[in-house]
Short mmCIF file of C-alpha atoms in Angstrom, two decimals:
data_model
loop_
_atom_site.label_atom_id
_atom_site.label_comp_id
_atom_site.label_asym_id
_atom_site.label_seq_id
_atom_site.Cartn_x
_atom_site.Cartn_y
_atom_site.Cartn_z
CA MET Z 1 28.13 9.52 -4.38
CA TYR Z 2 25.69 6.93 -5.63
CA THR Z 3 22.04 6.84 -4.66
CA SER Z 4 19.83 3.77 -4.31
CA ARG Z 5 16.41 3.21 -5.78
CA ILE Z 6 13.80 0.50 -5.56
CA ALA Z 7 13.85 -1.21 -8.95
CA GLY Z 8 11.36 -3.98 -8.22
CA MET Z 9 8.85 -5.03 -5.58
CA GLY Z 10 7.15 -8.33 -4.83
CA LYS Z 11 4.82 -9.87 -2.25
CA PHE Z 12 3.49 -13.27 -1.29
CA VAL Z 13 0.73 -14.25 1.15
CA PRO Z 14 -0.62 -17.76 1.84
CA ASP Z 15 -3.90 -18.75 0.22
CA ASN Z 16 -5.54 -19.69 3.55
CA VAL Z 17 -7.81 -16.81 4.68
CA VAL Z 18 -8.69 -16.72 8.38
CA THR Z 19 -11.62 -14.44 9.21
CA ASN Z 20 -12.56 -12.99 12.54
CA ASP Z 21 -15.47 -15.42 12.64
CA ASP Z 22 -12.98 -18.27 12.22
CA LEU Z 23 -11.06 -17.06 15.25
CA ALA Z 24 -14.30 -16.77 17.23
CA GLU Z 25 -14.63 -20.54 16.93
CA MET Z 26 -11.27 -20.97 18.70
CA MET Z 27 -11.53 -18.35 21.45
CA ASP Z 28 -13.93 -15.98 23.21
CA THR Z 29 -13.98 -13.15 20.69
CA ASN Z 30 -16.10 -11.81 17.82
CA ASP Z 31 -15.82 -9.88 14.60
CA ALA Z 32 -17.08 -6.61 16.06
CA TRP Z 33 -14.60 -6.74 18.99
CA ILE Z 34 -11.64 -7.34 16.72
CA GLN Z 35 -12.58 -4.72 14.11
CA GLU Z 36 -13.27 -2.08 16.76
CA ARG Z 37 -9.83 -2.51 18.37
CA THR Z 38 -7.67 -3.27 15.34
CA GLY Z 39 -9.53 -2.65 12.07
CA ILE Z 40 -8.68 -6.20 10.97
CA LYS Z 41 -11.28 -8.28 9.13
CA GLU Z 42 -9.13 -11.23 8.06
CA ARG Z 43 -5.55 -12.40 7.80
CA ARG Z 44 -3.58 -15.18 6.08
CA HIS Z 45 -2.21 -18.20 7.94
CA ILE Z 46 0.09 -20.92 6.70
CA LEU Z 47 -1.42 -24.41 6.63
CA LYS Z 48 0.72 -27.30 7.80
CA GLU Z 49 0.25 -29.07 4.46
CA ASP Z 50 1.58 -26.00 2.57
CA ASP Z 51 5.25 -25.74 1.62
CA ASN Z 52 5.32 -22.20 2.97
CA THR Z 53 7.83 -21.14 5.61
CA THR Z 54 9.31 -17.79 6.50
CA ALA Z 55 12.22 -18.42 4.12
CA THR Z 56 10.21 -19.87 1.21
CA MET Z 57 7.67 -17.05 1.36
CA GLY Z 58 10.60 -14.64 1.24
CA VAL Z 59 11.92 -16.46 -1.83
CA LYS Z 60 8.56 -16.16 -3.61
CA ALA Z 61 8.35 -12.42 -2.93
CA ALA Z 62 12.00 -11.89 -3.86
CA THR Z 63 11.61 -13.78 -7.16
CA ILE Z 64 8.83 -11.42 -8.21
CA ALA Z 65 10.89 -8.37 -7.17
CA LEU Z 66 13.84 -9.54 -9.26
CA GLU Z 67 11.65 -10.22 -12.31
CA ARG Z 68 10.08 -6.76 -12.11
CA ALA Z 69 13.49 -5.16 -11.68
CA GLY Z 70 14.92 -7.09 -14.62
CA VAL Z 71 17.88 -8.21 -12.50
CA ASP Z 72 19.36 -11.70 -12.71
CA LYS Z 73 19.60 -13.53 -9.40
CA ASN Z 74 23.34 -13.89 -9.81
CA ASP Z 75 23.70 -10.14 -9.98
CA VAL Z 76 22.50 -9.88 -6.38
CA ASP Z 77 25.39 -8.66 -4.23
CA LEU Z 78 23.76 -8.88 -0.80
CA ILE Z 79 20.63 -10.34 0.83
CA VAL Z 80 19.13 -8.55 3.82
CA PHE Z 81 16.40 -10.57 5.52
CA ALA Z 82 14.17 -9.07 8.24
CA THR Z 83 12.01 -11.32 10.44
CA LEU Z 84 11.07 -12.11 14.01
CA SER Z 85 9.97 -15.65 13.04
CA PRO Z 86 12.89 -17.41 11.34
CA ASP Z 87 12.56 -21.03 10.32
CA TYR Z 88 15.32 -21.97 12.75
CA TYR Z 89 16.73 -20.42 15.92
CA PHE Z 90 19.90 -20.45 13.83
CA PRO Z 91 20.99 -20.12 11.07
CA GLY Z 92 18.98 -17.15 9.82
CA CYS Z 93 16.74 -17.03 6.79
CA GLY Z 94 19.14 -14.99 4.66
CA VAL Z 95 21.37 -17.95 3.89
CA GLN Z 96 18.32 -20.09 3.21
CA VAL Z 97 17.16 -17.62 0.57
CA GLN Z 98 20.62 -17.64 -1.02
CA ASP Z 99 20.50 -21.43 -1.22
CA LEU Z 100 16.85 -21.81 -2.28
CA MET Z 101 17.23 -19.22 -5.05
CA GLY Z 102 20.51 -20.68 -6.27
CA ILE Z 103 22.29 -17.34 -5.86
CA HIS Z 104 26.07 -17.33 -5.88
CA THR Z 105 27.88 -17.13 -2.54
CA CYS Z 106 26.92 -13.54 -1.81
CA PRO Z 107 26.75 -12.27 1.81
CA ALA Z 108 23.46 -12.63 3.69
CA LEU Z 109 22.48 -10.47 6.63
CA ASP Z 110 19.63 -11.09 9.06
CA VAL Z 111 17.86 -8.18 10.74
CA ARG Z 112 16.02 -8.66 14.04
CA ASN Z 113 14.16 -5.42 14.49
CA GLN Z 114 10.64 -6.84 14.35
CA CYS Z 115 8.07 -4.32 13.05
CA SER Z 116 10.82 -1.87 12.10
CA GLY Z 117 12.86 -4.61 10.43
CA PHE Z 118 12.17 -3.71 6.82
CA ILE Z 119 13.04 -0.04 7.30
CA TYR Z 120 16.21 -1.01 9.17
CA GLY Z 121 17.07 -3.39 6.33
CA LEU Z 122 16.30 -0.73 3.73
CA SER Z 123 18.61 1.68 5.55
CA VAL Z 124 21.44 -0.85 5.69
CA ALA Z 125 21.08 -1.62 1.98
CA ASP Z 126 20.96 2.07 1.14
CA GLN Z 127 24.27 2.71 2.91
CA PHE Z 128 26.02 -0.19 1.16
CA ILE Z 129 24.91 1.14 -2.21
CA LYS Z 130 25.74 4.75 -1.45
CA THR Z 131 29.32 3.81 -0.52
CA GLY Z 132 29.71 1.93 -3.79
CA MET Z 133 30.37 -1.40 -2.09
CA TYR Z 134 27.34 -3.16 -3.66
CA LYS Z 135 25.12 -2.53 -6.66
CA ASN Z 136 22.06 -4.82 -6.25
CA ILE Z 137 20.63 -5.73 -2.84
CA LEU Z 138 17.58 -7.83 -2.00
CA VAL Z 139 15.73 -6.61 1.08
CA ILE Z 140 13.10 -9.08 2.32
CA GLY Z 141 10.58 -8.97 5.16
CA SER Z 142 8.80 -12.23 5.91
CA GLU Z 143 6.83 -13.63 8.84
CA ASN Z 144 5.21 -16.90 9.93
CA HIS Z 145 3.32 -15.68 12.99
CA SER Z 146 0.61 -18.31 13.06
CA GLY Z 147 3.07 -21.03 14.02
CA GLY Z 148 3.78 -19.39 17.35
CA LEU Z 149 0.54 -17.82 18.61
CA ASP Z 150 -1.78 -18.82 21.45
CA PHE Z 151 -5.15 -19.45 19.81
CA THR Z 152 -7.04 -19.70 23.07
CA THR Z 153 -8.95 -16.99 24.92
CA ARG Z 154 -5.85 -16.39 27.01
CA GLY Z 155 -3.91 -15.21 23.97
CA ARG Z 156 -6.65 -13.44 22.04
CA SER Z 157 -5.38 -9.88 22.58
CA VAL Z 158 -2.28 -10.75 20.55
CA SER Z 159 -3.31 -13.66 18.36
CA VAL Z 160 -6.15 -11.85 16.56
CA ILE Z 161 -3.71 -9.21 15.31
CA PHE Z 162 -1.04 -11.12 13.42
CA GLY Z 163 -0.91 -12.72 9.98
CA ASP Z 164 1.63 -14.44 7.71
CA GLY Z 165 3.25 -13.16 4.51
CA ALA Z 166 6.32 -11.73 2.81
CA GLY Z 167 7.39 -8.70 0.82
CA ALA Z 168 10.63 -7.86 -0.95
CA ALA Z 169 12.41 -5.01 -2.68
CA LEU Z 170 15.38 -5.06 -5.06
CA LEU Z 171 17.50 -1.96 -4.44
CA THR Z 172 19.90 -0.97 -7.16
CA ARG Z 173 22.54 1.70 -7.74
CA SER Z 174 21.62 4.93 -9.46
CA GLU Z 175 23.67 7.95 -10.45
CA LYS Z 176 20.61 10.19 -10.72
CA SER Z 177 20.55 12.60 -7.83
CA GLY Z 178 17.39 13.77 -6.09
CA HIS Z 179 15.48 10.53 -6.45
CA GLY Z 180 15.40 7.06 -4.95
CA ILE Z 181 15.91 6.74 -1.20
CA LEU Z 182 16.55 10.29 -0.05
CA SER Z 183 17.12 9.47 3.62
CA THR Z 184 16.40 6.97 6.40
CA HIS Z 185 16.02 7.64 10.12
CA LEU Z 186 16.38 4.97 12.82
CA HIS Z 187 15.81 4.97 16.58
CA SER Z 188 15.49 2.63 19.56
CA GLU Z 189 14.51 2.81 23.24
CA GLY Z 190 15.42 -0.40 25.02
CA GLN Z 191 13.97 0.52 28.41
CA HIS Z 192 10.57 -0.64 27.11
CA ALA Z 193 11.82 -3.85 25.49
CA LEU Z 194 9.64 -6.20 27.53
CA GLU Z 195 6.40 -4.30 26.84
CA LEU Z 196 6.24 -6.14 23.50
CA SER Z 197 8.30 -9.28 23.66
CA LEU Z 198 8.67 -13.03 23.44
CA LYS Z 199 10.90 -14.31 26.26
CA GLY Z 200 11.22 -17.91 25.26
CA PRO Z 201 12.64 -20.03 23.86
CA SER Z 202 15.84 -18.24 24.72
CA THR Z 203 19.09 -18.93 26.51
CA GLU Z 204 17.34 -17.79 29.68
CA TYR Z 205 14.38 -20.11 29.12
CA TRP Z 206 15.65 -23.03 27.08
CA VAL Z 207 14.06 -26.22 25.83
CA PRO Z 208 14.23 -28.38 29.04
CA ALA Z 209 12.41 -25.70 30.99
CA ILE Z 210 9.75 -25.40 28.32
CA MET Z 211 9.22 -29.16 28.14
CA LYS Z 212 8.54 -29.47 31.88
CA ASP Z 213 6.11 -26.53 32.11
CA ASP Z 214 2.41 -26.98 32.60
CA PRO Z 215 0.88 -25.56 29.39
CA GLN Z 216 -1.94 -24.02 31.45
CA GLU Z 217 0.47 -21.79 33.35
CA ASP Z 218 1.61 -18.32 32.30
CA ILE Z 219 4.31 -19.58 29.98
CA PRO Z 220 6.76 -17.15 28.32
CA TYR Z 221 6.93 -18.67 24.85
CA PHE Z 222 3.88 -16.88 23.53
CA PRO Z 223 4.18 -13.20 22.66
CA TYR Z 224 3.28 -10.59 25.28
CA MET Z 225 2.09 -7.09 24.47
CA ASN Z 226 1.10 -4.22 26.75
CA GLY Z 227 -1.35 -2.95 24.16
CA GLN Z 228 -2.27 0.48 25.53
CA PHE Z 229 1.32 1.34 26.35
CA VAL Z 230 2.52 0.28 22.91
CA PHE Z 231 -0.28 2.27 21.24
CA LYS Z 232 0.60 5.48 23.12
CA ASN Z 233 4.28 5.18 22.26
CA ALA Z 234 3.56 4.23 18.66
CA VAL Z 235 1.50 7.30 17.79
CA THR Z 236 4.14 9.57 19.34
CA ARG Z 237 7.13 7.97 17.64
CA PHE Z 238 5.36 7.64 14.29
CA SER Z 239 4.73 11.39 14.26
CA GLU Z 240 8.27 12.25 15.37
CA VAL Z 241 10.09 10.07 12.87
CA ILE Z 242 7.91 11.14 9.92
CA MET Z 243 8.57 14.79 10.72
CA GLU Z 244 12.28 14.07 11.17
CA GLY Z 245 12.43 12.61 7.66
CA LEU Z 246 10.48 15.46 6.11
CA GLN Z 247 12.60 18.13 7.77
CA ALA Z 248 15.80 16.42 6.71
CA ASN Z 249 14.68 16.83 3.11
CA GLN Z 250 13.16 20.31 3.42
CA MET Z 251 9.71 18.88 2.85
CA GLN Z 252 6.32 19.68 4.33
CA VAL Z 253 3.52 17.28 5.24
CA SER Z 254 1.67 18.62 2.18
CA ASP Z 255 4.50 17.24 0.01
CA ILE Z 256 3.63 13.65 0.89
CA ASP Z 257 2.10 11.80 -2.06
CA MET Z 258 1.88 8.47 -0.25
CA LEU Z 259 2.41 7.50 3.39
CA ILE Z 260 2.76 3.80 4.05
CA PRO Z 261 2.82 3.12 7.77
CA HIS Z 262 3.65 -0.21 9.31
CA GLN Z 263 0.34 -2.07 9.48
CA ALA Z 264 0.18 -2.55 13.25
CA ASN Z 265 -3.31 -1.29 14.01
CA LEU Z 266 -5.72 0.62 11.80
CA ARG Z 267 -6.44 3.02 14.66
CA ILE Z 268 -2.78 4.05 14.78
CA SER Z 269 -2.76 4.75 11.02
CA GLN Z 270 -5.98 6.72 11.28
CA PHE Z 271 -4.63 8.74 14.20
CA ILE Z 272 -1.54 9.73 12.19
CA GLN Z 273 -3.62 10.47 9.11
CA LYS Z 274 -5.88 12.78 11.07
CA LYS Z 275 -3.00 14.50 12.86
CA PHE Z 276 -1.24 15.25 9.57
CA GLN Z 277 -4.51 16.05 7.79
CA LEU Z 278 -3.83 13.60 5.00
CA SER Z 279 -6.53 12.39 2.62
CA ASP Z 280 -7.42 8.74 2.10
CA ASP Z 281 -5.53 8.89 -1.20
CA GLN Z 282 -2.34 9.84 0.65
CA VAL Z 283 -2.28 6.89 3.08
CA TYR Z 284 -2.26 3.22 2.18
CA ASN Z 285 -3.65 0.59 4.56
CA ASN Z 286 -4.21 -3.11 4.00
CA ILE Z 287 -4.24 -4.39 7.58
CA GLN Z 288 -7.94 -5.10 7.07
CA ARG Z 289 -7.00 -8.01 4.76
CA TYR Z 290 -3.69 -9.24 6.15
CA GLY Z 291 -3.43 -8.24 9.82
CA ASN Z 292 -0.07 -7.22 11.20
CA THR Z 293 2.66 -9.06 9.25
CA THR Z 294 5.46 -7.28 11.20
CA ALA Z 295 8.62 -7.03 9.03
CA ALA Z 296 6.57 -7.95 5.93
CA SER Z 297 3.85 -5.34 6.37
CA ILE Z 298 5.54 -2.35 4.73
CA PRO Z 299 6.89 -4.21 1.67
CA ILE Z 300 3.54 -5.95 1.15
CA ALA Z 301 1.68 -2.63 1.38
CA LEU Z 302 4.28 -0.82 -0.77
CA THR Z 303 4.00 -3.51 -3.44
CA GLU Z 304 0.21 -3.36 -3.48
CA ALA Z 305 0.11 0.42 -3.60
CA TRP Z 306 2.46 0.36 -6.61
CA GLU Z 307 0.50 -2.46 -8.29
CA GLU Z 308 -2.72 -0.46 -7.90
CA GLY Z 309 -1.19 2.59 -9.55
CA LYS Z 310 -1.24 4.64 -6.36
CA ILE Z 311 2.52 5.28 -6.54
CA LYS Z 312 3.90 6.78 -9.73
CA GLU Z 313 7.28 8.03 -10.90
CA GLY Z 314 8.17 11.27 -9.16
CA ASP Z 315 5.91 10.65 -6.15
CA ARG Z 316 7.26 11.37 -2.68
CA VAL Z 317 6.70 8.26 -0.60
CA VAL Z 318 7.13 8.08 3.18
CA LEU Z 319 7.55 4.79 5.01
CA ALA Z 320 7.30 4.65 8.82
CA ALA Z 321 7.35 1.87 11.40
CA PHE Z 322 7.29 1.33 15.16
CA GLY Z 323 7.58 -1.91 17.05
CA SER Z 324 9.19 -4.17 19.62
CA GLY Z 325 12.43 -2.96 21.12
CA PHE Z 326 11.11 -0.31 21.10
CA THR Z 327 12.47 0.50 17.64
CA TRP Z 328 11.17 2.89 15.05
CA GLY Z 329 12.22 4.45 11.79
CA SER Z 330 11.26 6.18 8.56
CA ALA Z 331 12.37 6.37 4.96
CA ILE Z 332 11.79 9.21 2.52
CA ILE Z 333 11.72 8.13 -1.13
CA LYS Z 334 11.38 9.98 -4.43
CA TRP Z 335 9.89 7.28 -6.64
#
């Protein structure tokens, strides 16, 4: 059986930096309030005059990943694109990437698992490679949150958290056992789906209904999050799915060289770090600079950790995510 390994990583974030003080000019909030609750100091937002979209940011991150992997774009066998903020309701961003990059008519798959999207996409790609069906797979996570947030005091509990950006990985076939992606572990619990959700636009709340609504009313086309409930579930599921991955590979917490959690909230990461008694050198966080970039957060953080020399060949890397759905997952990697 083949194994899959990450041969190249890339990231892209818009140039436009939005600080907490910038947000305080739009809504009733302040830097101390945001940092205390989330750990975020700034994030990146797309400007209307930029040429950045969810798809084009994904292309920029994917291009870097391919270059670093030394793989030609026409050797890509499959594109897996994870996002909750596609450029269009349909089609998905995967086919846009194929077109924008000039890749041959390879299949493109869109993943809608929000904060867990990259790990779900990684797992799908890993299975395709392990079966021998494909050799090179692009896995992309990209988000344009700023285009759909409520930047008034009404929406501050959600809008201060999210940022824009993209990350990508090129997975390739390997015949070397005991390294690469060792295992992935996926879960969902749909009974809590509406605790972190965006109800419209949807087929239940379509464009005519949106157009006639009073924008001052409690409209369903901005994201909703039951913050405390999500936090409590997140810390539980993070712990469970990390341990599940370690046990599946006969590993201990002490074997972790680098844990990269989904960048949802710095307090969640710190809770997990303390529970597992990991040092600062064993956990990578960049939510302070980028906010929560949902499906893009893990590949952005993984790319940065590798670029900074914090992940080296032979290191045991653990990825973990929890988000809307609820969905959660982990990946255990021998770099």
